[in-house]
CSV table of C-alpha atoms in Angstrom, one decimal:
chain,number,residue,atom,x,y,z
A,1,UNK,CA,37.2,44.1,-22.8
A,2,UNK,CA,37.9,40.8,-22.3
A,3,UNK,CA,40.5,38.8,-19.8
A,4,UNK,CA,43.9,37.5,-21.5
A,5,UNK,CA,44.4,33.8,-21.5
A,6,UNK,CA,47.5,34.1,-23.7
A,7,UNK,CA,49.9,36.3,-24.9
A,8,UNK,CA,48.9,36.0,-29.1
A,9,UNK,CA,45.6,33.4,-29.0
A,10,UNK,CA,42.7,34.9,-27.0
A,11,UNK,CA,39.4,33.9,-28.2
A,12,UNK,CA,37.0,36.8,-28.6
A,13,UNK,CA,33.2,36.2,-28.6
A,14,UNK,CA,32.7,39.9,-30.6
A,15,UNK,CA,29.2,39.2,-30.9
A,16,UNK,CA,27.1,40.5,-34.3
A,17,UNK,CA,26.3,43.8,-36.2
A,18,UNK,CA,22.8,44.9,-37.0
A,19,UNK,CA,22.0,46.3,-40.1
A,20,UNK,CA,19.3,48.4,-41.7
A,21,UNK,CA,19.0,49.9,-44.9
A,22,UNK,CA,16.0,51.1,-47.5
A,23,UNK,CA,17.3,48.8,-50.0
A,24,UNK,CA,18.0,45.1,-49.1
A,25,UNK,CA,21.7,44.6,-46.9
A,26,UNK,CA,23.1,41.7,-49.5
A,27,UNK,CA,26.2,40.9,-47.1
A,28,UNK,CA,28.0,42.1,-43.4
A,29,UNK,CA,31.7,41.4,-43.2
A,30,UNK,CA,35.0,42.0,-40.7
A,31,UNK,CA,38.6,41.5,-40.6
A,32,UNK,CA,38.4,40.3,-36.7
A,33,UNK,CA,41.2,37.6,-37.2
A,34,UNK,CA,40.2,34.7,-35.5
A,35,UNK,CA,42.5,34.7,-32.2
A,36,UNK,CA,43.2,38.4,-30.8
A,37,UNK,CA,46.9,39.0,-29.5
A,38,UNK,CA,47.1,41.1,-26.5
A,39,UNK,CA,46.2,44.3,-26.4
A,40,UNK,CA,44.0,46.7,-28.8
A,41,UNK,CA,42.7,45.8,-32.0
A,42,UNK,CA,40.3,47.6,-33.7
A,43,UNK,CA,38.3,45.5,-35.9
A,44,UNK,CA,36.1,47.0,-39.2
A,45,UNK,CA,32.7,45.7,-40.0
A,46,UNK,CA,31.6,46.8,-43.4
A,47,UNK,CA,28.0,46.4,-44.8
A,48,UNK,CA,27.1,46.5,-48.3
A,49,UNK,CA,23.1,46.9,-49.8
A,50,UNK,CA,21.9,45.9,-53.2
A,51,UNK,CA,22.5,48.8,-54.7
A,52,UNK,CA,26.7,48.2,-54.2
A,53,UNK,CA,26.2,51.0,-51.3
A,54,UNK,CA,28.6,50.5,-48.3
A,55,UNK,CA,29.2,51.8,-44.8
A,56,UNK,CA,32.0,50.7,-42.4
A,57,UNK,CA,32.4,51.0,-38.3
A,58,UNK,CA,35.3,50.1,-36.2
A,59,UNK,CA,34.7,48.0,-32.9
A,60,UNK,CA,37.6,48.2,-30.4
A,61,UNK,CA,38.8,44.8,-28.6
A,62,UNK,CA,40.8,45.1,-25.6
A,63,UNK,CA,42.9,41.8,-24.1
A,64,UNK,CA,43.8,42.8,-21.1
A,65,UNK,CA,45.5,40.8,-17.9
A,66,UNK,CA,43.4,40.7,-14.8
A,67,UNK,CA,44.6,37.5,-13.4
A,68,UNK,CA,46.5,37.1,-10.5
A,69,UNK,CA,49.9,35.5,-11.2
A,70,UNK,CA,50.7,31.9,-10.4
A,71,UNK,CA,52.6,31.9,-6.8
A,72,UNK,CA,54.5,28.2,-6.2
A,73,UNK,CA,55.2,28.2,-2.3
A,74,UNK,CA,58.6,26.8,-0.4
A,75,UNK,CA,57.5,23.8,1.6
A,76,UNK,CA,56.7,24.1,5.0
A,77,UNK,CA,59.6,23.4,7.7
A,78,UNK,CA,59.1,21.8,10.7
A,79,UNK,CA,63.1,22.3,12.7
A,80,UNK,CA,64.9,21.6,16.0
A,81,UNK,CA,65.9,25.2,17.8
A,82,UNK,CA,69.5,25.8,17.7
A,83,UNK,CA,69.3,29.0,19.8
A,84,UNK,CA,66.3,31.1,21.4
A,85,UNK,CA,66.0,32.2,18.1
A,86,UNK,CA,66.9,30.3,15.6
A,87,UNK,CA,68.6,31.1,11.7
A,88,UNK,CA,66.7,29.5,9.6
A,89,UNK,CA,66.3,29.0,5.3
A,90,UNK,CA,63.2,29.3,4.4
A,91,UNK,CA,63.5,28.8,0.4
A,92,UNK,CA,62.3,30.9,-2.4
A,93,UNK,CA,59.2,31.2,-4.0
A,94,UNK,CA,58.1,31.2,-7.5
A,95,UNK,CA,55.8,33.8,-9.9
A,96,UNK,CA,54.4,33.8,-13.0
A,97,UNK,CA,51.7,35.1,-15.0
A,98,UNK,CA,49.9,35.1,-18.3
A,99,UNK,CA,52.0,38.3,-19.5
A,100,UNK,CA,54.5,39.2,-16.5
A,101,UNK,CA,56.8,35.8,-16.1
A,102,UNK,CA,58.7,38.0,-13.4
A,103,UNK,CA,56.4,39.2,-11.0
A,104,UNK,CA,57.7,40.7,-8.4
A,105,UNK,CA,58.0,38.8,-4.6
A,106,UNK,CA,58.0,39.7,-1.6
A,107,UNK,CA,57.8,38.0,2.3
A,108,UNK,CA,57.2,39.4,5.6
A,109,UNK,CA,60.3,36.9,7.0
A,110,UNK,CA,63.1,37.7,9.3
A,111,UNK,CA,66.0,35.8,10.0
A,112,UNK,CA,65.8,34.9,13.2
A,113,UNK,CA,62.6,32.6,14.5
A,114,UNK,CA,61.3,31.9,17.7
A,115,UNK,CA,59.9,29.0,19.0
A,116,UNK,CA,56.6,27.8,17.7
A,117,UNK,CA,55.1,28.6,14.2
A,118,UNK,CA,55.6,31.6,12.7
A,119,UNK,CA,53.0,32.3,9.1
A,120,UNK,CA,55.5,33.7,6.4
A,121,UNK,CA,53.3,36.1,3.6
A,122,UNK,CA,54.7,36.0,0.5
A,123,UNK,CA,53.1,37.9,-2.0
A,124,UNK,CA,53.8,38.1,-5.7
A,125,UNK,CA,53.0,41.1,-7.7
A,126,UNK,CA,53.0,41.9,-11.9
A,127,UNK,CA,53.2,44.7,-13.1
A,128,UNK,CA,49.6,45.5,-14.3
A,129,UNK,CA,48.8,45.6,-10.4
A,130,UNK,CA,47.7,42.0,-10.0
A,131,UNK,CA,48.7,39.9,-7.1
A,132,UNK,CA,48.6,36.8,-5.2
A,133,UNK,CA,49.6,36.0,-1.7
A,134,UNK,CA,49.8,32.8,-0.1
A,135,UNK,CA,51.3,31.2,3.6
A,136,UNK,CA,54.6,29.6,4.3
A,137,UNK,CA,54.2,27.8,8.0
A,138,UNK,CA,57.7,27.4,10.3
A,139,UNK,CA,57.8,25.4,13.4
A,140,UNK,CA,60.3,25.2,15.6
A,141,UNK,CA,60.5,22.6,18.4
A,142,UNK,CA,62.7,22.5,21.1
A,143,UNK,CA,64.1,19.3,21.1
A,144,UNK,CA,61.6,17.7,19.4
A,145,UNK,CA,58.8,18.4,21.2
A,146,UNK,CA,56.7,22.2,21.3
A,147,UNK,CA,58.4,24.5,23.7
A,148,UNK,CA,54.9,25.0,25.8
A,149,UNK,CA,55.3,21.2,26.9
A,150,UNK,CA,58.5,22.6,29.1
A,151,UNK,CA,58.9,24.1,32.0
A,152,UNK,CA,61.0,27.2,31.3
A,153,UNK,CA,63.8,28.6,32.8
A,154,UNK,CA,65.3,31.4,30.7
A,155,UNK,CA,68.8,33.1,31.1
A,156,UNK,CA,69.9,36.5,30.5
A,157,UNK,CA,72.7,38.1,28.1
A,158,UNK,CA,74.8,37.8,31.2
A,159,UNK,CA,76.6,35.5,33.1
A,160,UNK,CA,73.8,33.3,34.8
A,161,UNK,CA,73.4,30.2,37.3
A,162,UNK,CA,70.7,28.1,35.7
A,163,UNK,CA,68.8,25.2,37.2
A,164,UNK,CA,66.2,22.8,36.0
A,165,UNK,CA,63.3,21.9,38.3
A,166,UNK,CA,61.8,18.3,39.0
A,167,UNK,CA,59.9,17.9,35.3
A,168,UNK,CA,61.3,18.5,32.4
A,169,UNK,CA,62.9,21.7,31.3
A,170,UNK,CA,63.5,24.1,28.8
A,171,UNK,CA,66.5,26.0,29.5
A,172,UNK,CA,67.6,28.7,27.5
A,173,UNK,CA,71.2,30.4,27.9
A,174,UNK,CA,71.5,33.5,26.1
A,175,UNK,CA,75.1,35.2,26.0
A,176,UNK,CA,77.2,35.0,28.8
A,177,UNK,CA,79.4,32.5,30.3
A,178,UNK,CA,76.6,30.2,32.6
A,179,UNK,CA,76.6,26.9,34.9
A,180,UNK,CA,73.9,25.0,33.9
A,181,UNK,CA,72.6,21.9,36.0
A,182,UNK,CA,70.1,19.9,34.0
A,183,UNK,CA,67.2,18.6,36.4
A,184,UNK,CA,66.1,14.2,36.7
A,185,UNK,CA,63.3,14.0,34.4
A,186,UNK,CA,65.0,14.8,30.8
A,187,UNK,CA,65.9,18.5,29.7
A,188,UNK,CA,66.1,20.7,26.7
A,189,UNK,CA,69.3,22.7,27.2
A,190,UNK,CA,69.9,25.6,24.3
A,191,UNK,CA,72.9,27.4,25.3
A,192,UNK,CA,74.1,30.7,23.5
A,193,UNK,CA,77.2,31.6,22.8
A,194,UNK,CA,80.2,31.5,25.3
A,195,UNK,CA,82.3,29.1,27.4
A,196,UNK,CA,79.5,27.2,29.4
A,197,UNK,CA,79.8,24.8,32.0
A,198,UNK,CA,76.7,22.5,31.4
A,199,UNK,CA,76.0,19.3,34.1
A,200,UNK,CA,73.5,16.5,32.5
A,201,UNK,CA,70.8,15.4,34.9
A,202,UNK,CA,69.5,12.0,35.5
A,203,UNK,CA,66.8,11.9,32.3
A,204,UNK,CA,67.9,11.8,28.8
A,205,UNK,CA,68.7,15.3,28.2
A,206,UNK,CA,70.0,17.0,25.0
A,207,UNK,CA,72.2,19.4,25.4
A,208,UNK,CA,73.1,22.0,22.7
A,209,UNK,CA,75.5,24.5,23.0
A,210,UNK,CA,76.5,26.9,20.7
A,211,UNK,CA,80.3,28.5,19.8
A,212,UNK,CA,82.4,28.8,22.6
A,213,UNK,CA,84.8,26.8,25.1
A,214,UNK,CA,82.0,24.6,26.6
A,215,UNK,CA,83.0,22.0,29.5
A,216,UNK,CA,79.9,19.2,29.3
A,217,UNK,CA,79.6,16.9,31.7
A,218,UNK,CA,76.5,14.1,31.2
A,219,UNK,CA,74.2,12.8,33.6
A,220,UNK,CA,73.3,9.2,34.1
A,221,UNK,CA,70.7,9.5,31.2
A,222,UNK,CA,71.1,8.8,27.6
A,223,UNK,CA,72.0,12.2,26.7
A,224,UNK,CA,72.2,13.8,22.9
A,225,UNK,CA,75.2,16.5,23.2
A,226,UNK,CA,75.7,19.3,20.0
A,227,UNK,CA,79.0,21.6,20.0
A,228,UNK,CA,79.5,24.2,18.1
A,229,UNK,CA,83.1,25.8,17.3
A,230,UNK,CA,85.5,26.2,20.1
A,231,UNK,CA,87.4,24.1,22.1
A,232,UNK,CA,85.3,22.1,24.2
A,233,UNK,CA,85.6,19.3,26.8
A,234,UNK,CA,82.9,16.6,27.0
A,235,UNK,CA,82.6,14.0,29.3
A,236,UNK,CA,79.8,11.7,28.5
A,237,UNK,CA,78.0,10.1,31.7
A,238,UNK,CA,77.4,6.7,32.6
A,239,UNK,CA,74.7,5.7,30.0
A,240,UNK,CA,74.7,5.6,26.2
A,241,UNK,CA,75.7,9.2,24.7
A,242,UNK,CA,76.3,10.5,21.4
A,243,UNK,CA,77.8,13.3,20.7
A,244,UNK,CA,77.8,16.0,17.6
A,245,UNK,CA,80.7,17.6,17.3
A,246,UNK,CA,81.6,21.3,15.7
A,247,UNK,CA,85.4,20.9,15.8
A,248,UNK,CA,86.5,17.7,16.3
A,249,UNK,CA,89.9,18.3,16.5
A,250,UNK,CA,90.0,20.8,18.9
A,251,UNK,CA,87.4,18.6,21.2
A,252,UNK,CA,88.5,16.5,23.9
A,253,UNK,CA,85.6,14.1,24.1
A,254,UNK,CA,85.3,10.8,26.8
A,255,UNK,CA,82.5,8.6,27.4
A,256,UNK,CA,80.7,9.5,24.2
A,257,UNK,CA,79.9,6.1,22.6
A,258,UNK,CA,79.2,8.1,19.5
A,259,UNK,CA,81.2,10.8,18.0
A,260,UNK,CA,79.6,12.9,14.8
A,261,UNK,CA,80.8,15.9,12.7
């Protein structure tokens, strides 16, 4: 039994007969062909003495397809959250292998990610049982940075009061309408959906808030502001500001010295 290596052109070592007889053995022959497809096939060795005598055995090859199938990984993805846990495409992977080219592939991935890295398992399968898994890595930051280097101040799915403390923040609005007052020294606001009222602090915050009638007011900081759909007022605050907008035409935007869809 030997391990496949193609589909028709394996090279077989199928090693030598032995012979004896009472009269001389004048020649030892076989049809072994000189690749071996996959698979059985019996080969015949047939010996012959001097006296025009002959005897034939069969040997049985066997081709067979222990290797684990070739597994080409999606990249790695490093992303910004957009939420507390955020939607993310994480790509396909590949399979193939010396006799299955379709192996079957499989991940341990949800849809929704939290912060910080999550391992993704794929795992490709053929169908003589052999199988190869490898790791998909996905980080996500919040705003750029890991979420541990934040002070937290989470929300609930209702209708919360949120306020950031002297360092920098992480604040998190889940569902619900919420006031959210950014603290001085440069927050990361994810608010979920719902019609927020969001007040920019004196650091350079970014402020993300997702679908809903959002009223945004900036601080004095350079602030980074993302919209989603709704209608949604933004006033920009006394430093440079840029603004991504989900609607534009339903935004009311001032103070934003740049505007982006």
């Amino acid at each position: 039994m030997v391990n496949a290596t193609s589909s028709t052109s394996n090279r077989v070592d199928i090693g030598n007969a032995t012979t004896s007889d009472d009269v001389k053995v004048v020649s030892v022959s076989n049809d072994a062909p000189a690749v071996f497809p996959f698979g059985n096939t019996t080969v015949t060795w047939t010996v012959k003495d001097g006296a025009g005598n002959t005897a034939s055995v069969t040997q049985l090859i066997q081709v067979v397809d222990r290797t684990p199938p070739k597994l080409v990984m999606p990249s790695d993805i490093v992303v910004n959250a957009t939420a507390f846990e955020t939607p993310i495409t994480i790509g396909q992977a590949t399979a193939s292998g010396i006799m299955d080219q379709s192996p079957k592939i499989t991940n341990n991935a949800t849809s929704l990610f939290h912060f910080g890295k999550t391992i993704i398992k794929w795992t490709a399968v053929d169908r003589f049982g052999n199988t190869n898994t490898l790791a998909q890595t996905i980080t996500v930051l919040a705003c750029g940075k890991s979420y541990s280097d934040y002070n937290l101040v989470m929300g609930t799915s209702g209708n919360d009061i949120l306020t950031g403390s002297i360092v920098s923040n992480l604040i998190i609005g889940l569902e619900g309408d919420d006031i959210i007052r950014s603290g001085p020294a440069g927050d990361c606001i994810i608010a979920g959906n719902g019609d927020n009222i969001i007040f920019g602090g004196a650091g350079n915050d970014i402020i993300i808030a997702a679908n809903g009638n959002n009223i945004i007011k900036g601080g004095t900081g350079n602030a980074q502001i993302y919209v989603g759909n709704g209608t949604n007022i933004i006033e920009g605050g006394s430093d440079r500001d840029t603004c991504y907008l989900g609607e534009p035409s339903k935004d009311t935007v001032v103070n934003c010295q740049s505007k982006r869809h």
